[in-house]
Amino acid sequence: MQPHLKRVFMLLVIAIIGFVFVRSLIVPDSFGEYGWYRANSVNDIRNFPVKHAGSASCGDESCHAAIYSIWKDSGHKTVNCETCHGASGEHANNIRILPTPANDSRDFCGLCHFKRVARPENFPQIDPEIHGENLQCTYCHNPHKPWFV
Amino acid sequence: MNVSRREFTKIGCRIIIGAAAGSAVIESIVAKGTASQDPPGDYDWNAHYWGYVIDTRKCIGCGRCAKACKLENNVPFDEPVYRTWVERYRVLKGEDVKIDSPNGSIDGFDDDIPAEEVKKAFYVPKICNHCDTPPCVQVCPVGATYETKDGVVLVDYDYCIGCRYCIQGCPYGARYFNTERKTADKCTWCYHRITRGLLPACVQACPVGARVFGDLKDPESAVNKILDKERINVLKPDLGTKPKVYYVGLDREVK
């Protein structure tokens, strides 16, 4: 083989090795394992912390069993504890961390119950001007069993 | 030149074959290609294919879904960005249509138009559609967003370069820019919850069952029970994005 062809050949080989090397540095671990993305990122996202514990975890025997059993048969059984009380996963894991107190204002109940045109008609709604004499709703309704005080 | 044509072709072929073989060998040494394996843990993503149903006839517009979503996923409350939100549609007597979503519905809705002027009104919850042919994934220049085997479109927060093409590319406006991470961000259907057997935060927070989540591969799942029975539609079906969020009672005004 002529020397000048050898040189070209060597250059080509170096270029290819360089490319493969640089590529291996730049392309992150696990890229392309499942598709054109970093497979590890799936597990990164799976490992995010869970913030809402779910109503069932509140009703544990040694915790809020009483409130839970009342709530379970009430008109509010479709309203999860954390829908009113806010995310309480930390509290469920460690009872020393108290969840923020539930909002017991009229406006909070009103998010669901004030009369609004766009709401389905069969949903129980009240006119805030005339219902409940401007008292707190919890004065007459138990939020965990809204029908009886 | 004193190289014959024959000689020249020979050398050329050798170079090409050598280069191809060489790079293949090096590639196989350098590549960290562990064989395809499922994520660890007891979750098998090949066994599921998630779907979502929204019954607009049930929604009361309380906005607890949008609130729960922000709490669960650390979405800033002081920025107008939402992974899920509720829109209010009001068709007025004069055929005008008013669409709004103040603070993504988190503070609820006030009736700022008197009821007498409204012909019909309803709420429409919105969320990422987790399209089967997602345009946002197509436009990503670095492969930082993708659809998982169980049908969820996710963002790789470490790899995203924050170019925002995907935010432009989404026809549903479901993506936003995360100013803290400096990446694109979006609904994950609470992937950290559903892969642990929990429901997405918004579904759990809904007091009226307007949001239903389940496995499309399981014929007995909550979503399939509705899909088998109700008349369903998706948003912007003409775009061919094949959304996996199905709507019951969708009005023609909804886009």
Coordinates of N, CA and C in Angstrom, one line a residue, chain B residues 7-239:
Chain B
E7 N -6.5 -1.6 -8.4 CA -5.8 -1.4 -7.1 C -6.5 -0.4 -6.2
F8 N -6.9 0.7 -6.8 CA -7.6 1.8 -6.1 C -8.9 1.3 -5.5
T9 N -9.7 0.6 -6.2 CA -11.0 0.1 -5.7 C -10.7 -0.9 -4.6
K10 N -9.7 -1.7 -4.7 CA -9.4 -2.7 -3.6 C -9.1 -2.0 -2.3
I11 N -8.2 -1.0 -2.4 CA -7.8 -0.3 -1.2 C -9.1 0.4 -0.6
G12 N -9.9 1.0 -1.5 CA -11.1 1.7 -1.0 C -12.0 0.8 -0.3
C13 N -12.2 -0.4 -0.8 CA -13.1 -1.4 -0.2 C -12.5 -1.8 1.2
R14 N -11.2 -2.0 1.2 CA -10.6 -2.4 2.5 C -10.8 -1.3 3.6
I15 N -10.7 -0.1 3.2 CA -10.8 1.0 4.1 C -12.3 1.0 4.7
I16 N -13.2 0.9 3.7 CA -14.6 1.0 4.2 C -15.0 -0.2 5.1
I17 N -14.6 -1.4 4.7 CA -14.9 -2.6 5.5 C -14.2 -2.5 6.8
G18 N -12.9 -2.1 6.8 CA -12.2 -2.0 8.0 C -12.8 -1.0 9.0
A19 N -13.2 0.2 8.4 CA -13.8 1.2 9.3 C -15.1 0.7 9.9
A20 N -15.9 0.1 9.1 CA -17.2 -0.4 9.6 C -17.0 -1.4 10.7
A21 N -16.1 -2.4 10.4 CA -15.9 -3.5 11.4 C -15.2 -2.9 12.6
G22 N -14.2 -2.0 12.4 CA -13.6 -1.4 13.6 C -14.5 -0.7 14.5
S23 N -15.3 0.2 13.9 CA -16.2 1.0 14.8 C -17.3 0.1 15.5
A24 N -17.7 -1.0 14.8 CA -18.6 -1.9 15.4 C -18.0 -2.6 16.6
V25 N -16.7 -3.0 16.5 CA -16.0 -3.7 17.6 C -15.9 -2.7 18.8
I26 N -15.4 -1.5 18.4 CA -15.2 -0.5 19.5 C -16.6 -0.2 20.2
E27 N -17.6 0.0 19.4 CA -18.9 0.3 19.9 C -19.4 -0.8 20.9
S28 N -19.1 -2.0 20.5 CA -19.6 -3.1 21.4 C -18.8 -3.2 22.7
I29 N -17.6 -2.7 22.6 CA -16.8 -2.6 23.9 C -17.2 -1.5 24.8
V30 N -17.4 -0.3 24.1 CA -17.6 0.9 24.9 C -19.1 0.9 25.4
A31 N -20.0 0.5 24.5 CA -21.5 0.6 24.9 C -21.8 0.0 26.2
K32 N -22.5 0.7 27.0 CA -22.9 0.2 28.4 C -24.2 -0.6 28.3
G33 N -24.4 -1.1 27.1 CA -25.7 -1.7 26.8 C -26.0 -2.9 27.6
T34 N -26.5 -2.7 28.8 CA -27.1 -3.8 29.5 C -28.4 -4.2 28.7
A35 N -28.7 -5.5 28.7 CA -29.8 -6.0 28.0 C -31.1 -5.3 28.6
S36 N -32.1 -5.1 27.8 CA -33.3 -4.5 28.2 C -33.9 -5.2 29.4
Q37 N -34.2 -4.5 30.5 CA -34.8 -5.1 31.7 C -35.8 -4.2 32.3
D38 N -36.8 -4.8 33.0 CA -37.8 -4.0 33.6 C -37.3 -3.3 34.8
P39 N -38.0 -2.1 35.2 CA -37.6 -1.4 36.4 C -37.7 -2.4 37.6
P40 N -36.8 -2.2 38.6 CA -36.9 -3.1 39.7 C -38.2 -2.9 40.5
G41 N -38.4 -3.7 41.5 CA -39.6 -3.6 42.3 C -40.7 -4.6 41.7
D42 N -41.8 -4.6 42.3 CA -42.8 -5.6 41.9 C -43.8 -5.0 40.8
Y43 N -43.4 -3.9 40.2 CA -44.2 -3.3 39.2 C -43.8 -3.7 37.8
D44 N -44.7 -4.3 37.1 CA -44.3 -4.8 35.7 C -45.1 -3.9 34.7
W45 N -44.3 -3.0 34.1 CA -44.9 -2.0 33.2 C -45.5 -2.6 31.9
N46 N -45.1 -3.9 31.6 CA -45.7 -4.5 30.4 C -47.1 -5.0 30.7
A47 N -47.5 -5.1 32.0 CA -48.8 -5.7 32.3 C -49.9 -4.6 32.4
H48 N -49.5 -3.3 32.2 CA -50.5 -2.2 32.3 C -50.4 -1.3 31.1
Y49 N -51.6 -0.7 30.9 CA -51.6 0.4 29.9 C -52.7 1.3 30.4
W50 N -52.2 2.5 30.9 CA -53.1 3.3 31.7 C -54.0 4.2 30.8
G51 N -55.2 4.5 31.3 CA -56.2 5.3 30.7 C -56.9 6.2 31.7
Y52 N -57.6 7.2 31.2 CA -58.2 8.2 32.1 C -59.5 8.6 31.5
V53 N -60.6 8.7 32.3 CA -61.9 9.1 31.8 C -62.3 10.3 32.6
I54 N -62.8 11.3 31.9 CA -63.4 12.5 32.6 C -64.8 12.6 32.2
D55 N -65.7 12.6 33.3 CA -67.1 12.8 33.0 C -67.5 14.2 33.3
T56 N -67.6 15.0 32.3 CA -67.8 16.5 32.4 C -69.2 16.7 33.0
R57 N -70.1 15.7 32.9 CA -71.5 16.0 33.5 C -71.5 16.0 35.0
K58 N -70.4 15.4 35.6 CA -70.4 15.3 37.0 C -69.6 16.4 37.7
C59 N -68.7 17.0 37.0 CA -67.8 18.0 37.6 C -68.5 19.2 38.2
I60 N -68.2 19.5 39.4 CA -68.8 20.7 40.1 C -67.9 21.9 40.2
G61 N -66.7 21.8 39.6 CA -65.8 22.9 39.5 C -65.2 23.4 40.8
C62 N -65.0 22.4 41.8 CA -64.5 22.8 43.1 C -63.0 23.1 43.1
G63 N -62.3 22.5 42.0 CA -60.9 22.8 41.9 C -60.0 22.0 42.9
R64 N -60.6 21.0 43.6 CA -59.8 20.3 44.6 C -58.7 19.4 43.8
C65 N -59.0 19.0 42.6 CA -58.1 18.2 41.8 C -56.8 19.0 41.6
A66 N -57.0 20.3 41.1 CA -55.9 21.1 40.7 C -55.0 21.4 42.0
K67 N -55.7 21.6 43.1 CA -55.0 21.9 44.4 C -54.2 20.7 44.8
A68 N -54.8 19.5 44.8 CA -54.2 18.3 45.2 C -53.0 18.0 44.3
C69 N -53.1 18.3 43.0 CA -52.0 18.0 42.1 C -50.8 18.9 42.4
K70 N -51.1 20.2 42.7 CA -49.9 21.0 43.1 C -49.3 20.6 44.3
L71 N -50.0 20.1 45.3 CA -49.5 19.7 46.6 C -48.6 18.4 46.3
E72 N -49.2 17.5 45.6 CA -48.5 16.2 45.4 C -47.2 16.3 44.6
N73 N -47.2 17.2 43.6 CA -46.1 17.3 42.7 C -45.2 18.5 42.8
N74 N -45.4 19.2 43.9 CA -44.5 20.4 44.1 C -44.6 21.4 43.0
V75 N -45.8 21.6 42.5 CA -46.0 22.7 41.5 C -46.2 24.0 42.2
P76 N -45.4 25.0 41.9 CA -45.5 26.3 42.7 C -46.9 26.9 42.6
F77 N -47.4 27.3 43.8 CA -48.7 27.9 43.9 C -48.7 29.3 43.5
D78 N -47.6 30.0 43.4 CA -47.6 31.4 43.1 C -47.3 31.7 41.6
E79 N -47.2 30.6 40.8 CA -47.1 30.8 39.4 C -48.3 30.2 38.7
P80 N -48.7 30.8 37.6 CA -49.9 30.4 36.8 C -49.6 29.2 36.0
V81 N -49.1 28.1 36.6 CA -48.8 26.9 35.8 C -49.5 25.7 36.5
Y82 N -50.1 24.8 35.7 CA -50.9 23.8 36.2 C -50.7 22.5 35.4
R83 N -50.7 21.4 36.2 CA -50.6 20.1 35.5 C -52.0 19.6 35.1
T84 N -53.0 20.0 36.0 CA -54.4 19.8 35.6 C -55.1 21.0 36.1
W85 N -56.2 21.3 35.4 CA -57.0 22.5 35.8 C -58.4 22.3 35.3
V86 N -59.3 23.2 35.7 CA -60.7 23.0 35.3 C -61.1 24.3 34.6
E87 N -61.7 24.1 33.4 CA -62.2 25.3 32.6 C -63.7 25.4 32.8
R88 N -64.2 26.6 32.8 CA -65.6 26.8 32.8 C -66.1 27.4 31.5
Y89 N -67.1 26.7 30.9 CA -67.6 27.1 29.6 C -69.0 27.7 29.9
R90 N -69.3 28.9 29.4 CA -70.6 29.5 29.6 C -71.1 29.9 28.2
V91 N -72.1 29.3 27.7 CA -72.7 29.7 26.5 C -73.8 30.7 26.8
L92 N -73.6 32.0 26.4 CA -74.6 33.0 26.8 C -75.8 33.1 25.9
K93 N -76.8 33.8 26.3 CA -78.0 33.8 25.5 C -77.8 34.4 24.1
G94 N -76.8 35.3 24.0 CA -76.5 35.9 22.7 C -75.5 35.0 21.9
E95 N -75.4 33.7 22.2 CA -74.5 32.8 21.4 C -73.1 33.0 21.7
D96 N -72.7 34.0 22.5 CA -71.3 34.2 22.9 C -70.9 33.0 23.8
V97 N -69.6 32.6 23.7 CA -69.1 31.6 24.6 C -68.0 32.2 25.4
K98 N -68.2 32.1 26.7 CA -67.1 32.6 27.6 C -66.4 31.4 28.2
I99 N -65.1 31.3 28.1 CA -64.3 30.2 28.6 C -63.3 30.9 29.6
D100 N -63.2 30.4 30.8 CA -62.2 30.9 31.7 C -61.8 29.8 32.7
S101 N -60.7 30.1 33.4 CA -60.2 29.2 34.4 C -59.3 30.0 35.4
P102 N -60.0 30.8 36.2 CA -59.2 31.7 37.1 C -58.3 30.8 38.1
N103 N -57.1 31.1 38.1 CA -56.1 30.4 38.9 C -56.3 28.9 38.7
G104 N -56.5 28.4 37.5 CA -56.7 27.0 37.3 C -57.8 26.3 38.0
S105 N -58.7 27.1 38.6 CA -59.9 26.6 39.4 C -59.5 26.4 40.9
I106 N -58.3 26.6 41.3 CA -57.9 26.3 42.7 C -58.7 27.1 43.7
D107 N -59.0 28.3 43.4 CA -59.8 29.1 44.3 C -61.3 29.0 44.0
G108 N -61.7 28.1 43.2 CA -63.1 28.0 42.8 C -63.6 29.0 41.8
F109 N -64.9 29.0 41.5 CA -65.4 30.0 40.5 C -66.5 30.8 41.1
D110 N -66.5 32.1 40.8 CA -67.6 33.0 41.1 C -68.5 33.2 40.0
D111 N -69.8 33.4 40.2 CA -70.7 33.6 39.1 C -70.6 35.1 38.8
D112 N -69.7 35.5 37.9 CA -69.6 36.9 37.6 C -70.5 37.4 36.5
I113 N -71.2 36.4 35.9 CA -72.2 36.7 34.9 C -73.5 36.3 35.5
P114 N -74.6 37.1 35.5 CA -75.8 36.7 36.2 C -76.4 35.5 35.5
A115 N -77.0 34.6 36.3 CA -77.5 33.3 35.8 C -78.5 33.5 34.7
E116 N -79.2 34.7 34.7 CA -80.3 34.9 33.6 C -79.7 35.0 32.2
E117 N -78.4 35.5 32.2 CA -77.8 35.7 30.9 C -77.2 34.4 30.3
V118 N -77.1 33.4 31.1 CA -76.4 32.2 30.7 C -77.4 31.1 30.1
K119 N -77.1 30.7 28.9 CA -78.0 29.6 28.4 C -77.6 28.3 28.9
K120 N -76.4 27.9 28.8 CA -75.9 26.7 29.4 C -74.5 26.9 29.9
A121 N -74.1 26.1 30.9 CA -72.8 26.3 31.5 C -72.4 24.9 32.0
F122 N -71.1 24.7 32.0 CA -70.5 23.4 32.5 C -69.0 23.6 32.7
Y123 N -68.5 22.7 33.5 CA -67.0 22.7 33.8 C -66.4 21.5 33.0
V124 N -65.1 21.8 32.5 CA -64.4 20.8 31.8 C -63.0 20.6 32.4
P125 N -62.7 19.6 33.2 CA -61.4 19.4 33.7 C -60.4 19.0 32.5
K126 N -59.2 19.6 32.6 CA -58.2 19.4 31.6 C -57.0 18.8 32.2
I127 N -56.3 18.0 31.5 CA -55.1 17.3 32.0 C -54.3 16.9 30.7
C128 N -53.0 16.5 30.9 CA -52.3 16.0 29.8 C -53.0 14.7 29.3
N129 N -53.1 14.6 28.0 CA -53.8 13.5 27.4 C -53.0 12.3 27.2
H130 N -51.7 12.3 27.5 CA -50.8 11.2 27.4 C -51.1 10.5 26.1
C131 N -50.9 11.2 25.0 CA -51.2 10.8 23.6 C -50.4 9.5 23.3
D132 N -51.0 8.7 22.5 CA -50.3 7.5 22.0 C -49.3 7.9 20.9
T133 N -49.6 9.0 20.2 CA -48.6 9.5 19.2 C -48.3 10.9 19.6
P134 N -47.5 11.1 20.7 CA -47.4 12.4 21.3 C -46.5 13.4 20.5
P135 N -47.1 14.5 20.0 CA -46.3 15.5 19.3 C -45.1 16.1 20.1
C136 N -45.3 16.2 21.4 CA -44.3 16.8 22.3 C -43.0 15.9 22.3
V137 N -43.2 14.6 22.3 CA -42.1 13.7 22.3 C -41.3 13.8 21.0
Q138 N -42.1 13.9 19.9 CA -41.5 14.0 18.6 C -40.5 15.2 18.4
V139 N -40.9 16.3 19.0 CA -40.1 17.5 18.8 C -38.9 17.7 19.7
C140 N -38.8 16.8 20.7 CA -37.7 16.9 21.7 C -36.4 16.6 21.0
P141 N -35.4 17.6 21.0 CA -34.2 17.4 20.3 C -33.2 16.4 21.0
V142 N -33.4 16.2 22.2 CA -32.4 15.4 23.0 C -32.9 14.1 23.5
G143 N -34.1 13.8 23.3 CA -34.7 12.5 23.9 C -34.9 12.6 25.4
A144 N -35.4 13.8 25.8 CA -35.6 14.0 27.3 C -37.1 13.8 27.6
T145 N -37.9 13.4 26.7 CA -39.3 13.1 27.0 C -39.7 12.0 26.1
Y146 N -40.6 11.1 26.7 CA -40.8 9.8 26.1 C -42.1 9.2 26.6
E147 N -42.6 8.2 25.9 CA -43.8 7.5 26.4 C -43.3 6.1 27.0
T148 N -43.7 5.9 28.2 CA -43.3 4.6 28.8 C -44.1 3.4 28.3
K149 N -43.7 2.2 28.6 CA -44.3 1.0 28.0 C -45.8 1.0 28.5
D150 N -46.1 1.5 29.7 CA -47.4 1.5 30.2 C -48.2 2.8 29.8
G151 N -47.7 3.5 28.8 CA -48.5 4.5 28.2 C -48.5 5.9 28.9
V152 N -47.5 6.2 29.6 CA -47.4 7.5 30.3 C -46.3 8.4 29.7
V153 N -46.6 9.6 29.4 CA -45.6 10.5 28.8 C -44.9 11.2 29.9
L154 N -43.6 11.0 30.0 CA -42.8 11.6 31.1 C -41.7 12.5 30.6
V155 N -41.2 13.4 31.5 CA -40.0 14.2 31.2 C -38.8 13.8 32.0
D156 N -37.7 13.7 31.4 CA -36.5 13.4 32.1 C -35.9 14.7 32.6
Y157 N -36.0 14.9 33.9 CA -35.7 16.2 34.5 C -34.2 16.5 34.5
D158 N -33.4 15.4 34.5 CA -31.9 15.6 34.5 C -31.4 15.9 33.1
Y159 N -32.1 15.4 32.1 CA -31.6 15.4 30.7 C -32.1 16.6 29.9
C160 N -33.3 17.1 30.3 CA -34.0 18.1 29.6 C -33.1 19.4 29.6
I161 N -33.0 20.0 28.4 CA -32.2 21.2 28.3 C -33.0 22.5 28.4
G162 N -34.3 22.3 28.5 CA -35.2 23.5 28.7 C -35.4 24.4 27.5
C163 N -35.4 23.7 26.3 CA -35.5 24.5 25.1 C -37.0 24.9 24.8
R164 N -37.9 24.3 25.5 CA -39.4 24.6 25.4 C -40.0 24.2 24.1
Y165 N -39.4 23.5 23.2 CA -40.1 23.1 22.0 C -41.3 22.3 22.3
C166 N -41.2 21.4 23.3 CA -42.4 20.5 23.6 C -43.5 21.3 24.1
I167 N -43.2 22.4 24.8 CA -44.3 23.3 25.4 C -45.1 23.9 24.2
Q168 N -44.3 24.3 23.2 CA -45.0 24.8 21.9 C -45.7 23.7 21.2
G169 N -45.1 22.5 21.2 CA -45.6 21.4 20.4 C -46.9 20.8 20.9
C170 N -47.2 21.0 22.2 CA -48.4 20.3 22.7 C -49.6 21.1 22.3
P171 N -50.5 20.5 21.6 CA -51.7 21.2 21.1 C -52.8 21.4 22.2
Y172 N -52.5 20.8 23.4 CA -53.5 20.9 24.5 C -53.0 21.9 25.6
G173 N -51.8 22.5 25.4 CA -51.3 23.4 26.4 C -51.1 22.7 27.7
A174 N -50.7 21.5 27.7 CA -50.6 20.7 28.9 C -49.2 20.8 29.6
R175 N -48.3 21.4 28.8 CA -46.9 21.5 29.4 C -46.6 22.9 29.9
Y176 N -45.7 23.0 30.8 CA -45.3 24.3 31.3 C -43.8 24.3 31.6
F177 N -43.2 25.5 31.9 CA -41.8 25.5 32.2 C -41.6 25.5 33.7
N178 N -40.9 24.6 34.2 CA -40.6 24.6 35.6 C -39.4 25.5 35.9
T179 N -39.7 26.6 36.6 CA -38.7 27.6 36.8 C -37.6 27.2 37.8
E180 N -38.0 26.2 38.6 CA -37.1 25.8 39.7 C -36.0 24.8 39.1
R181 N -36.5 23.8 38.3 CA -35.6 22.9 37.7 C -35.1 23.3 36.4
K182 N -35.7 24.4 35.8 CA -35.2 24.9 34.5 C -35.4 23.8 33.4
T183 N -36.5 23.1 33.5 CA -36.8 22.1 32.5 C -38.3 22.3 32.2
A184 N -38.7 21.6 31.1 CA -40.1 21.5 30.8 C -40.7 20.5 31.9
D185 N -42.0 20.7 32.1 CA -42.7 19.8 33.1 C -44.1 19.6 32.7
K186 N -44.7 18.5 33.3 CA -46.0 18.2 32.8 C -46.6 17.1 33.8
C187 N -47.9 16.9 33.6 CA -48.6 15.8 34.4 C -47.9 14.5 34.1
T188 N -47.7 13.7 35.2 CA -47.1 12.3 35.0 C -48.2 11.3 35.3
W189 N -49.5 11.7 35.4 CA -50.5 10.8 35.9 C -50.0 10.3 37.3
C190 N -49.3 11.1 38.0 CA -48.7 10.7 39.3 C -48.0 9.3 39.2
Y191 N -47.0 9.2 38.3 CA -46.4 8.0 38.0 C -45.8 7.3 39.3
H192 N -45.4 8.2 40.2 CA -44.8 7.6 41.5 C -45.9 7.0 42.3
R193 N -47.2 7.4 42.1 CA -48.3 6.8 42.8 C -48.9 5.6 42.1
I194 N -49.1 5.7 40.8 CA -49.8 4.6 40.1 C -48.9 3.3 40.0
T195 N -47.6 3.5 40.0 CA -46.7 2.4 40.0 C -46.6 1.7 41.4
R196 N -47.2 2.4 42.4 CA -47.3 1.8 43.8 C -48.7 1.4 44.1
G197 N -49.5 1.3 43.1 CA -50.9 0.9 43.3 C -51.9 1.9 43.8
L198 N -51.4 3.2 43.8 CA -52.3 4.3 44.3 C -53.0 5.0 43.1
L199 N -54.0 5.8 43.4 CA -54.6 6.6 42.3 C -53.8 7.9 42.2
P200 N -53.9 8.5 41.0 CA -53.3 9.9 40.9 C -54.0 10.8 41.9
A201 N -53.3 11.8 42.3 CA -53.8 12.7 43.4 C -55.1 13.4 43.0
C202 N -55.2 13.8 41.7 CA -56.4 14.5 41.2 C -57.6 13.6 41.3
V203 N -57.4 12.3 40.9 CA -58.5 11.3 40.9 C -59.0 11.1 42.3
Q204 N -58.1 11.0 43.2 CA -58.4 10.7 44.6 C -59.1 11.9 45.2
A205 N -58.7 13.1 44.8 CA -59.3 14.3 45.4 C -60.7 14.6 44.9
C206 N -61.1 14.1 43.7 CA -62.4 14.5 43.1 C -63.5 13.9 44.0
P207 N -64.4 14.8 44.5 CA -65.5 14.4 45.4 C -66.7 13.8 44.7
V208 N -66.7 13.9 43.4 CA -67.9 13.4 42.7 C -67.7 12.4 41.6
G209 N -66.4 11.8 41.6 CA -66.1 10.8 40.6 C -66.1 11.2 39.2
A210 N -65.8 12.5 39.0 CA -65.8 13.0 37.6 C -64.5 12.5 36.9
R211 N -63.5 12.2 37.7 CA -62.2 11.7 37.2 C -62.0 10.2 37.5
V212 N -61.8 9.4 36.5 CA -61.6 8.0 36.7 C -60.3 7.5 36.1
F213 N -59.6 6.7 36.8 CA -58.3 6.3 36.3 C -58.2 4.8 36.3
G214 N -57.6 4.1 35.3 CA -57.5 2.7 35.4 C -56.7 2.1 34.3
D215 N -56.7 0.8 34.3 CA -55.8 0.1 33.3 C -56.7 -0.3 32.1
L216 N -56.2 0.1 30.9 CA -57.0 -0.2 29.7 C -56.8 -1.7 29.4
K217 N -55.8 -2.3 29.9 CA -55.5 -3.7 29.6 C -56.4 -4.7 30.4
D218 N -57.0 -4.1 31.5 CA -57.8 -5.0 32.4 C -59.3 -4.7 32.0
P219 N -59.9 -5.7 31.5 CA -61.3 -5.5 31.0 C -62.3 -5.2 32.1
E220 N -61.9 -5.4 33.4 CA -62.8 -5.1 34.5 C -62.5 -3.8 35.2
S221 N -61.5 -3.0 34.6 CA -61.1 -1.8 35.3 C -62.1 -0.7 35.2
A222 N -62.0 0.2 36.1 CA -63.0 1.3 36.2 C -63.1 2.1 34.9
V223 N -62.0 2.3 34.2 CA -62.1 3.0 32.9 C -62.8 2.2 31.8
N224 N -62.4 0.9 31.8 CA -63.1 0.1 30.7 C -64.6 -0.1 30.9
K225 N -65.0 -0.1 32.2 CA -66.4 -0.2 32.5 C -67.2 1.0 31.9
I226 N -66.5 2.2 31.9 CA -67.2 3.4 31.4 C -67.0 3.4 29.9
L227 N -65.9 3.1 29.4 CA -65.6 3.1 27.9 C -66.6 2.1 27.2
D228 N -66.9 1.0 27.9 CA -67.8 0.0 27.2 C -69.2 0.4 27.2
K229 N -69.6 1.4 28.0 CA -71.0 1.7 28.2 C -71.4 3.1 27.6
E230 N -70.5 4.1 27.9 CA -70.8 5.5 27.6 C -70.4 5.9 26.2
R231 N -71.0 7.0 25.7 CA -70.5 7.6 24.5 C -69.4 8.5 24.8
I232 N -68.3 8.2 24.2 CA -67.1 8.9 24.6 C -66.4 9.7 23.4
N233 N -65.6 10.6 23.8 CA -64.9 11.4 22.8 C -63.5 11.8 23.3
V234 N -62.7 12.3 22.5 CA -61.4 12.8 23.0 C -61.3 14.3 22.5
L235 N -60.3 15.0 23.0 CA -60.1 16.4 22.5 C -59.3 16.4 21.2
K236 N -59.7 17.2 20.3 CA -59.0 17.4 19.0 C -58.7 16.0 18.3
P237 N -59.7 15.2 18.1 CA -59.3 13.9 17.5 C -58.7 14.0 16.1
D238 N -59.0 15.1 15.4 CA -58.6 15.3 14.1 C -57.0 15.5 14.0
L239 N -56.4 15.8 15.1 CA -54.9 15.9 15.1 C -54.2 14.6 15.0

